[in-house]
Amino acid sequence: MEITTIGLDIAKNVFQVHGVDCEGKVVLRRKVKRNQLLTLLGELQPCLIGIEACATAHHWARQLQALGHEVRLMPPAYVKAYVKRNKNDAADAEAICEAVRRPTMRFVPIKSADAQSVLILHRARHLLVRQRTAQVSAMRAHLAESGVIAPKGRAHVRELVEALASGTALVPELARQTLLLIADMIEGLSGQIRAIEIELMRWHRATIASRRLETIPGIGFITATALAATVGDARVFRSGRQFAAWLGLVPKQHSSGGKERMGGISKMGDRYLRHLLVVGATAVLRYTRRKTTAVSIWADRLLERKPARLVSVAVANKTARIAWAVMTREEDYRAAPAIA
């Protein structure tokens, strides 16, 4: 019988394949080792292959597409409902095969190798920034034990390092040498972060979609490159509201019996993108009183009756919707006229 649909449960070394024909009858069910997977699927006629959108999924999707198959990625949370009773690799592959054929299933666009490379830069930068923040906090805490303090902010750490290097800080010599090692680590991390940002800026200048996103208030080249690399085609979202919901920036619903109950934001989707948008919205609020744009006037009125953090999330929601419009229409952001 000809296989029309395959559910593929991917792993590190052992994969589970579940194939059915046009009538839904099971034709293929077997475990396959990593080095045998492409050989097995390459011998089959082109068919529909479903994979959960997890680690290495985009890599395998590109490999299988090169063999002529149609590959669709699905969020694991949407596949879970099709698992019957106990969970194992065979049951997961069967559930994937069942879910990929549902007409209402939502799929994840397959990322290119170039887009994944840019996202690796973002993840590496985020990791280095967290490590640098930890080192700065450690240095401030250790110096505070010796009575040496400085104002908050990474810029003031240079004053502490200069005091340590010159010996003006009243710190024991053994502690001073150790703290200088931490200072060298901070400097090294800063250099690595700068190198990554240079690469991101180079990609940003060469990508039209990223440059368009930068025209939106609250979006710099870091957020623009992350959005452009993550969202390959914004047209997969029906509206800006759906895009904001995908980012987790809309209220979480728990409605029943005709009564609507709205809670805090759902926090679904990409946490990193949501973080960047909220940080950018916070910067917009900080300088909003200096400008008279439509967004600033709206945010000022909202600040009169709502907490600042709630307003920053609301501005991030609006920014996400604007970003969707910019990506789908393929044009720069045009600020709406301010109406007081």
mmCIF file of C-alpha atoms in Angstrom:
data_model
loop_
_atom_site.group_PDB
_atom_site.id
_atom_site.type_symbol
_atom_site.label_atom_id
_atom_site.label_comp_id
_atom_site.label_asym_id
_atom_site.label_seq_id
_atom_site.Cartn_x
_atom_site.Cartn_y
_atom_site.Cartn_z
ATOM 1 C CA MET A 1 0.000 0.000 0.000
ATOM 2 C CA GLU A 2 1.221 3.523 -0.787
ATOM 3 C CA ILE A 3 2.120 5.635 2.242
ATOM 4 C CA THR A 4 0.456 9.064 2.170
ATOM 5 C CA THR A 5 1.132 10.396 5.678
ATOM 6 C CA ILE A 6 3.965 9.809 8.145
ATOM 7 C CA GLY A 7 4.219 10.814 11.777
ATOM 8 C CA LEU A 8 7.877 11.171 12.739
ATOM 9 C CA ASP A 9 8.905 11.315 16.394
ATOM 10 C CA ILE A 10 12.450 12.694 16.382
ATOM 11 C CA ALA A 11 15.079 12.203 19.067
ATOM 12 C CA LYS A 12 18.858 12.161 19.399
ATOM 13 C CA ASN A 13 19.684 8.676 18.135
ATOM 14 C CA VAL A 14 16.496 6.611 17.702
ATOM 15 C CA PHE A 15 13.483 7.848 15.682
ATOM 16 C CA GLN A 16 9.985 6.393 15.526
ATOM 17 C CA VAL A 17 8.178 6.292 12.158
ATOM 18 C CA HIS A 18 4.419 5.783 11.823
ATOM 19 C CA GLY A 19 3.004 5.691 8.277
ATOM 20 C CA VAL A 20 -0.570 5.284 7.009
ATOM 21 C CA ASP A 21 -2.199 5.028 3.589
ATOM 22 C CA CYS A 22 -4.973 7.170 2.103
ATOM 23 C CA GLU A 23 -7.605 5.261 4.107
ATOM 24 C CA GLY A 24 -5.791 5.719 7.419
ATOM 25 C CA LYS A 25 -4.621 2.104 7.628
ATOM 26 C CA VAL A 26 -1.236 1.607 9.318
ATOM 27 C CA VAL A 27 1.358 0.577 6.736
ATOM 28 C CA LEU A 28 4.648 1.378 8.454
ATOM 29 C CA ARG A 29 5.549 1.314 12.143
ATOM 30 C CA ARG A 30 9.183 0.948 13.120
ATOM 31 C CA LYS A 31 12.149 2.382 14.976
ATOM 32 C CA VAL A 32 14.962 3.851 12.900
ATOM 33 C CA LYS A 33 18.457 4.863 13.912
ATOM 34 C CA ARG A 34 19.719 8.318 13.095
ATOM 35 C CA ASN A 35 22.023 7.272 10.252
ATOM 36 C CA GLN A 36 19.232 5.206 8.620
ATOM 37 C CA LEU A 37 16.424 7.767 8.627
ATOM 38 C CA LEU A 38 17.202 9.615 5.392
ATOM 39 C CA THR A 39 17.861 6.326 3.592
ATOM 40 C CA LEU A 40 14.476 4.927 4.642
ATOM 41 C CA LEU A 41 12.443 8.022 3.805
ATOM 42 C CA GLY A 42 14.401 8.615 0.605
ATOM 43 C CA GLU A 43 13.162 5.264 -0.743
ATOM 44 C CA LEU A 44 9.510 6.248 -0.237
ATOM 45 C CA GLN A 45 7.315 8.188 -2.636
ATOM 46 C CA PRO A 46 6.836 11.872 -1.687
ATOM 47 C CA CYS A 47 4.261 12.118 1.093
ATOM 48 C CA LEU A 48 3.134 14.312 3.992
ATOM 49 C CA ILE A 49 5.405 14.124 7.051
ATOM 50 C CA GLY A 50 4.445 15.598 10.409
ATOM 51 C CA ILE A 51 7.002 16.523 13.076
ATOM 52 C CA GLU A 52 6.695 18.224 16.443
ATOM 53 C CA ALA A 53 8.325 21.661 16.445
ATOM 54 C CA CYS A 54 11.016 20.879 19.008
ATOM 55 C CA ALA A 55 14.810 20.756 19.059
ATOM 56 C CA THR A 56 16.392 19.859 15.665
ATOM 57 C CA ALA A 57 12.934 19.842 14.006
ATOM 58 C CA HIS A 58 13.781 22.610 11.513
ATOM 59 C CA HIS A 59 16.998 20.837 10.497
ATOM 60 C CA TRP A 60 15.200 17.563 9.785
ATOM 61 C CA ALA A 61 12.388 19.401 8.003
ATOM 62 C CA ARG A 62 14.873 20.939 5.569
ATOM 63 C CA GLN A 63 16.539 17.551 5.039
ATOM 64 C CA LEU A 64 13.231 15.825 4.282
ATOM 65 C CA GLN A 65 12.057 18.634 2.021
ATOM 66 C CA ALA A 66 15.197 18.087 -0.040
ATOM 67 C CA LEU A 67 14.017 14.484 -0.570
ATOM 68 C CA GLY A 68 10.755 15.780 -2.072
ATOM 69 C CA HIS A 69 8.465 15.266 0.931
ATOM 70 C CA GLU A 70 5.970 17.821 2.258
ATOM 71 C CA VAL A 71 6.913 18.532 5.860
ATOM 72 C CA ARG A 72 4.734 20.263 8.445
ATOM 73 C CA LEU A 73 5.806 21.224 11.957
ATOM 74 C CA MET A 74 3.297 21.403 14.812
ATOM 75 C CA PRO A 75 3.531 22.764 18.367
ATOM 76 C CA PRO A 76 3.913 19.807 20.784
ATOM 77 C CA ALA A 77 1.090 21.164 22.963
ATOM 78 C CA TYR A 78 -1.339 20.736 20.071
ATOM 79 C CA VAL A 79 -0.204 17.157 19.410
ATOM 80 C CA LYS A 80 -0.547 16.045 23.039
ATOM 81 C CA ALA A 81 -4.337 15.794 22.776
ATOM 82 C CA TYR A 82 -4.009 12.979 20.211
ATOM 83 C CA VAL A 83 -1.872 10.713 22.427
ATOM 84 C CA LYS A 84 -3.911 7.717 23.592
ATOM 85 C CA ARG A 85 -3.299 6.418 27.104
ATOM 86 C CA ASN A 86 0.375 5.846 27.933
ATOM 87 C CA LYS A 87 3.129 7.963 26.427
ATOM 88 C CA ASN A 88 5.915 6.308 24.447
ATOM 89 C CA ASP A 89 7.679 6.889 21.144
ATOM 90 C CA ALA A 90 5.263 4.754 19.144
ATOM 91 C CA ALA A 91 2.236 6.500 20.657
ATOM 92 C CA ASP A 92 3.811 9.909 19.996
ATOM 93 C CA ALA A 93 4.482 9.068 16.347
ATOM 94 C CA GLU A 94 0.904 7.825 15.933
ATOM 95 C CA ALA A 95 -0.434 11.017 17.522
ATOM 96 C CA ILE A 96 1.709 13.165 15.213
ATOM 97 C CA CYS A 97 0.416 11.226 12.201
ATOM 98 C CA GLU A 98 -3.151 11.806 13.334
ATOM 99 C CA ALA A 99 -2.671 15.498 14.203
ATOM 100 C CA VAL A 100 -0.937 16.502 10.967
ATOM 101 C CA ARG A 101 -4.024 15.494 8.957
ATOM 102 C CA ARG A 102 -6.449 17.652 10.960
ATOM 103 C CA PRO A 103 -7.820 20.556 8.863
ATOM 104 C CA THR A 104 -7.853 22.920 11.848
ATOM 105 C CA MET A 105 -4.297 22.169 12.974
ATOM 106 C CA ARG A 106 -1.921 25.138 13.261
ATOM 107 C CA PHE A 107 1.540 24.687 11.817
ATOM 108 C CA VAL A 108 4.931 26.259 12.463
ATOM 109 C CA PRO A 109 6.778 27.726 9.448
ATOM 110 C CA ILE A 110 10.081 26.005 8.727
ATOM 111 C CA LYS A 111 13.047 28.275 9.396
ATOM 112 C CA SER A 112 15.936 28.564 6.968
ATOM 113 C CA ALA A 113 19.507 27.857 8.036
ATOM 114 C CA ASP A 114 20.295 31.580 7.712
ATOM 115 C CA ALA A 115 17.441 32.545 10.048
ATOM 116 C CA GLN A 116 18.504 29.944 12.591
ATOM 117 C CA SER A 117 22.072 31.282 12.463
ATOM 118 C CA VAL A 118 20.813 34.763 13.361
ATOM 119 C CA LEU A 119 18.773 33.340 16.229
ATOM 120 C CA ILE A 120 21.870 31.519 17.495
ATOM 121 C CA LEU A 121 23.586 34.915 17.645
ATOM 122 C CA HIS A 122 20.672 36.248 19.691
ATOM 123 C CA ARG A 123 20.691 33.305 22.088
ATOM 124 C CA ALA A 124 24.459 33.556 22.529
ATOM 125 C CA ARG A 125 24.237 37.301 23.177
ATOM 126 C CA HIS A 126 21.441 36.786 25.709
ATOM 127 C CA LEU A 127 23.527 34.155 27.507
ATOM 128 C CA LEU A 128 26.600 36.404 27.610
ATOM 129 C CA VAL A 129 24.577 39.370 28.893
ATOM 130 C CA ARG A 130 23.211 37.241 31.743
ATOM 131 C CA GLN A 131 26.697 36.011 32.584
ATOM 132 C CA ARG A 132 28.050 39.575 32.579
ATOM 133 C CA THR A 133 25.206 40.730 34.822
ATOM 134 C CA ALA A 134 26.022 37.924 37.253
ATOM 135 C CA GLN A 135 29.703 38.914 37.352
ATOM 136 C CA VAL A 136 28.853 42.589 37.890
ATOM 137 C CA SER A 137 26.485 41.703 40.739
ATOM 138 C CA ALA A 138 29.139 39.484 42.307
ATOM 139 C CA MET A 139 31.758 42.245 42.169
ATOM 140 C CA ARG A 140 29.405 44.814 43.699
ATOM 141 C CA ALA A 141 28.425 42.405 46.477
ATOM 142 C CA HIS A 142 32.045 41.473 47.311
ATOM 143 C CA LEU A 143 33.152 45.106 47.392
ATOM 144 C CA ALA A 144 30.189 46.068 49.546
ATOM 145 C CA GLU A 145 31.488 43.607 52.149
ATOM 146 C CA SER A 146 34.621 45.748 52.320
ATOM 147 C CA GLY A 147 32.695 49.015 52.504
ATOM 148 C CA VAL A 148 33.187 49.998 48.846
ATOM 149 C CA ILE A 149 29.959 50.853 47.010
ATOM 150 C CA ALA A 150 28.979 52.574 43.794
ATOM 151 C CA PRO A 151 25.703 53.727 42.200
ATOM 152 C CA LYS A 152 23.629 51.189 40.302
ATOM 153 C CA GLY A 153 24.364 50.562 36.651
ATOM 154 C CA ARG A 154 27.069 48.796 34.682
ATOM 155 C CA ALA A 155 28.675 52.134 33.756
ATOM 156 C CA HIS A 156 29.653 52.728 37.386
ATOM 157 C CA VAL A 157 31.490 49.396 37.554
ATOM 158 C CA ARG A 158 34.389 51.054 35.722
ATOM 159 C CA GLU A 159 34.867 53.306 38.754
ATOM 160 C CA LEU A 160 35.139 50.244 40.985
ATOM 161 C CA VAL A 161 37.635 48.577 38.621
ATOM 162 C CA GLU A 162 39.772 51.730 38.466
ATOM 163 C CA ALA A 163 39.772 51.954 42.254
ATOM 164 C CA LEU A 164 40.864 48.316 42.482
ATOM 165 C CA ALA A 165 43.591 48.692 39.866
ATOM 166 C CA SER A 166 45.022 51.843 41.433
ATOM 167 C CA GLY A 167 44.879 50.445 44.952
ATOM 168 C CA THR A 168 42.790 53.332 46.298
ATOM 169 C CA ALA A 169 40.021 50.958 47.372
ATOM 170 C CA LEU A 170 40.559 49.756 50.945
ATOM 171 C CA VAL A 171 40.407 46.072 50.077
ATOM 172 C CA PRO A 172 42.795 43.326 51.260
ATOM 173 C CA GLU A 173 45.360 42.367 48.645
ATOM 174 C CA LEU A 174 44.121 38.787 48.319
ATOM 175 C CA ALA A 175 40.562 39.982 47.698
ATOM 176 C CA ARG A 176 41.800 42.701 45.316
ATOM 177 C CA GLN A 177 43.549 40.167 43.061
ATOM 178 C CA THR A 178 40.438 37.988 42.954
ATOM 179 C CA LEU A 179 38.186 40.939 42.127
ATOM 180 C CA LEU A 180 40.523 41.985 39.312
ATOM 181 C CA LEU A 181 40.046 38.508 37.829
ATOM 182 C CA ILE A 182 36.279 39.110 37.874
ATOM 183 C CA ALA A 183 36.861 42.499 36.238
ATOM 184 C CA ASP A 184 38.827 40.795 33.440
ATOM 185 C CA MET A 185 35.931 38.373 32.951
ATOM 186 C CA ILE A 186 33.488 41.287 32.684
ATOM 187 C CA GLU A 187 35.685 42.975 30.093
ATOM 188 C CA GLY A 188 36.018 39.758 28.098
ATOM 189 C CA LEU A 189 32.263 39.193 28.103
ATOM 190 C CA SER A 190 31.685 42.778 26.963
ATOM 191 C CA GLY A 191 34.053 42.234 24.045
ATOM 192 C CA GLN A 192 32.237 39.053 22.998
ATOM 193 C CA ILE A 193 28.868 40.835 23.199
ATOM 194 C CA ARG A 194 30.171 43.656 21.008
ATOM 195 C CA ALA A 195 31.423 41.145 18.418
ATOM 196 C CA ILE A 196 27.979 39.498 18.248
ATOM 197 C CA GLU A 197 26.246 42.864 17.949
ATOM 198 C CA ILE A 198 28.505 43.774 15.023
ATOM 199 C CA GLU A 199 27.419 40.597 13.216
ATOM 200 C CA LEU A 200 23.771 41.327 13.985
ATOM 201 C CA MET A 201 24.132 44.868 12.663
ATOM 202 C CA ARG A 202 25.714 43.546 9.470
ATOM 203 C CA TRP A 203 22.771 41.171 8.931
ATOM 204 C CA HIS A 204 20.328 43.939 9.845
ATOM 205 C CA ARG A 205 21.679 46.282 7.178
ATOM 206 C CA ALA A 206 21.473 43.545 4.545
ATOM 207 C CA THR A 207 17.870 42.545 5.369
ATOM 208 C CA ILE A 208 15.038 44.773 4.138
ATOM 209 C CA ALA A 209 12.442 43.381 6.567
ATOM 210 C CA SER A 210 14.687 44.093 9.545
ATOM 211 C CA ARG A 211 15.339 47.675 8.416
ATOM 212 C CA ARG A 212 11.599 48.259 8.029
ATOM 213 C CA LEU A 213 10.919 47.007 11.543
ATOM 214 C CA GLU A 214 13.499 49.409 12.962
ATOM 215 C CA THR A 215 11.355 52.352 11.813
ATOM 216 C CA ILE A 216 8.792 51.461 14.515
ATOM 217 C CA PRO A 217 9.209 53.358 17.823
ATOM 218 C CA GLY A 218 10.473 51.021 20.527
ATOM 219 C CA ILE A 219 12.174 48.623 18.108
ATOM 220 C CA GLY A 220 15.933 48.796 17.647
ATOM 221 C CA PHE A 221 18.168 46.618 15.520
ATOM 222 C CA ILE A 222 18.284 43.880 18.196
ATOM 223 C CA THR A 223 14.490 43.463 18.284
ATOM 224 C CA ALA A 224 14.211 43.992 14.528
ATOM 225 C CA THR A 225 16.656 41.211 13.682
ATOM 226 C CA ALA A 226 15.033 38.849 16.197
ATOM 227 C CA LEU A 227 11.575 39.466 14.712
ATOM 228 C CA ALA A 228 12.743 39.204 11.102
ATOM 229 C CA ALA A 229 14.596 35.934 11.758
ATOM 230 C CA THR A 230 11.844 34.344 13.850
ATOM 231 C CA VAL A 231 8.870 35.367 11.699
ATOM 232 C CA GLY A 232 9.805 34.396 8.176
ATOM 233 C CA ASP A 233 6.357 35.115 6.713
ATOM 234 C CA ALA A 234 3.974 37.234 8.788
ATOM 235 C CA ARG A 235 1.091 36.349 6.461
ATOM 236 C CA VAL A 236 0.623 33.054 8.314
ATOM 237 C CA PHE A 237 -1.134 35.181 10.955
ATOM 238 C CA ARG A 238 -4.601 36.394 10.002
ATOM 239 C CA SER A 239 -4.307 39.671 11.920
ATOM 240 C CA GLY A 240 -2.089 41.721 14.186
ATOM 241 C CA ARG A 241 -4.158 40.542 17.129
ATOM 242 C CA GLN A 242 -3.374 36.908 16.325
ATOM 243 C CA PHE A 243 0.324 37.795 16.044
ATOM 244 C CA ALA A 244 0.216 39.503 19.467
ATOM 245 C CA ALA A 245 -1.578 36.440 20.865
ATOM 246 C CA TRP A 246 1.160 34.202 19.420
ATOM 247 C CA LEU A 247 3.671 36.299 21.372
ATOM 248 C CA GLY A 248 1.625 35.955 24.579
ATOM 249 C CA LEU A 249 0.810 39.664 24.851
ATOM 250 C CA VAL A 250 -2.983 39.327 25.072
ATOM 251 C CA PRO A 251 -5.159 38.537 28.133
ATOM 252 C CA LYS A 252 -5.593 34.909 29.037
ATOM 253 C CA GLN A 253 -9.220 33.827 28.738
ATOM 254 C CA HIS A 254 -11.121 31.526 31.070
ATOM 255 C CA SER A 255 -14.667 32.072 29.810
ATOM 256 C CA SER A 256 -17.605 29.742 30.275
ATOM 257 C CA GLY A 257 -21.399 29.859 30.260
ATOM 258 C CA GLY A 258 -21.482 33.062 28.249
ATOM 259 C CA LYS A 259 -19.423 34.910 30.870
ATOM 260 C CA GLU A 260 -16.088 36.329 29.745
ATOM 261 C CA ARG A 261 -13.281 36.201 32.274
ATOM 262 C CA MET A 262 -10.008 37.844 31.269
ATOM 263 C CA GLY A 263 -6.839 37.485 33.309
ATOM 264 C CA GLY A 264 -3.253 38.576 32.890
ATOM 265 C CA ILE A 265 -1.343 38.084 29.652
ATOM 266 C CA SER A 266 -1.101 34.482 28.485
ATOM 267 C CA LYS A 267 2.741 34.496 28.239
ATOM 268 C CA MET A 268 2.553 31.978 25.412
ATOM 269 C CA GLY A 269 4.985 31.847 22.501
ATOM 270 C CA ASP A 270 8.539 33.130 22.319
ATOM 271 C CA ARG A 271 9.592 34.508 25.705
ATOM 272 C CA TYR A 272 12.667 36.232 24.259
ATOM 273 C CA LEU A 273 10.671 38.234 21.684
ATOM 274 C CA ARG A 274 8.120 39.194 24.319
ATOM 275 C CA HIS A 275 10.914 40.390 26.592
ATOM 276 C CA LEU A 276 12.436 42.547 23.854
ATOM 277 C CA LEU A 277 9.090 44.130 22.976
ATOM 278 C CA VAL A 278 8.253 44.933 26.605
ATOM 279 C CA VAL A 279 11.695 46.462 27.175
ATOM 280 C CA GLY A 280 11.265 48.573 24.040
ATOM 281 C CA ALA A 281 7.792 49.650 25.173
ATOM 282 C CA THR A 282 9.225 50.675 28.545
ATOM 283 C CA ALA A 283 11.732 52.895 26.745
ATOM 284 C CA VAL A 284 8.893 54.441 24.716
ATOM 285 C CA LEU A 285 7.020 55.252 27.929
ATOM 286 C CA ARG A 286 10.109 56.785 29.484
ATOM 287 C CA TYR A 287 10.433 59.345 26.715
ATOM 288 C CA THR A 288 6.763 59.607 25.774
ATOM 289 C CA ARG A 289 6.185 62.920 27.535
ATOM 290 C CA ARG A 290 8.733 64.607 25.275
ATOM 291 C CA LYS A 291 6.777 63.742 22.118
ATOM 292 C CA THR A 292 3.236 64.247 20.870
ATOM 293 C CA THR A 293 2.654 61.166 18.730
ATOM 294 C CA ALA A 294 -0.537 59.130 18.616
ATOM 295 C CA VAL A 295 1.044 56.343 20.664
ATOM 296 C CA SER A 296 2.460 58.734 23.281
ATOM 297 C CA ILE A 297 -0.872 60.515 23.768
ATOM 298 C CA TRP A 298 -2.673 57.173 24.085
ATOM 299 C CA ALA A 299 -0.061 55.889 26.565
ATOM 300 C CA ASP A 300 -0.224 59.096 28.651
ATOM 301 C CA ARG A 301 -3.988 58.773 28.990
ATOM 302 C CA LEU A 302 -3.622 55.123 29.970
ATOM 303 C CA LEU A 303 -0.965 55.969 32.569
ATOM 304 C CA GLU A 304 -3.430 58.236 34.346
ATOM 305 C CA ARG A 305 -5.539 55.254 35.430
ATOM 306 C CA LYS A 306 -3.308 52.180 35.077
ATOM 307 C CA PRO A 307 0.055 51.022 36.563
ATOM 308 C CA ALA A 308 3.186 51.698 34.515
ATOM 309 C CA ARG A 309 3.997 48.000 33.973
ATOM 310 C CA LEU A 310 0.521 47.280 32.673
ATOM 311 C CA VAL A 311 0.802 50.210 30.276
ATOM 312 C CA SER A 312 4.214 49.031 29.032
ATOM 313 C CA VAL A 313 2.735 45.621 28.188
ATOM 314 C CA ALA A 314 -0.169 47.334 26.424
ATOM 315 C CA VAL A 315 2.293 49.398 24.376
ATOM 316 C CA ALA A 316 4.225 46.204 23.575
ATOM 317 C CA ASN A 317 0.963 44.679 22.334
ATOM 318 C CA LYS A 318 0.370 47.685 20.098
ATOM 319 C CA THR A 319 3.978 47.522 18.864
ATOM 320 C CA ALA A 320 3.545 43.843 17.943
ATOM 321 C CA ARG A 321 0.432 44.655 15.906
ATOM 322 C CA ILE A 322 2.262 47.471 14.117
ATOM 323 C CA ALA A 323 5.175 45.107 13.405
ATOM 324 C CA TRP A 324 2.750 42.609 11.836
ATOM 325 C CA ALA A 325 1.329 45.326 9.589
ATOM 326 C CA VAL A 326 4.816 46.465 8.542
ATOM 327 C CA MET A 327 5.890 42.905 7.687
ATOM 328 C CA THR A 328 2.718 41.975 5.800
ATOM 329 C CA ARG A 329 2.442 45.222 3.831
ATOM 330 C CA GLU A 330 6.203 45.348 3.198
ATOM 331 C CA GLU A 331 6.495 49.074 3.838
ATOM 332 C CA ASP A 332 8.035 51.360 6.456
ATOM 333 C CA TYR A 333 6.132 52.482 9.514
ATOM 334 C CA ARG A 334 4.131 55.669 9.080
ATOM 335 C CA ALA A 335 3.190 57.410 12.320
ATOM 336 C CA ALA A 336 -0.485 58.278 12.654
ATOM 337 C CA PRO A 337 -1.255 61.994 13.182
ATOM 338 C CA ALA A 338 -1.518 62.962 16.842
ATOM 339 C CA ILE A 339 -5.060 63.854 17.895
ATOM 340 C CA ALA A 340 -5.306 65.334 21.378
#
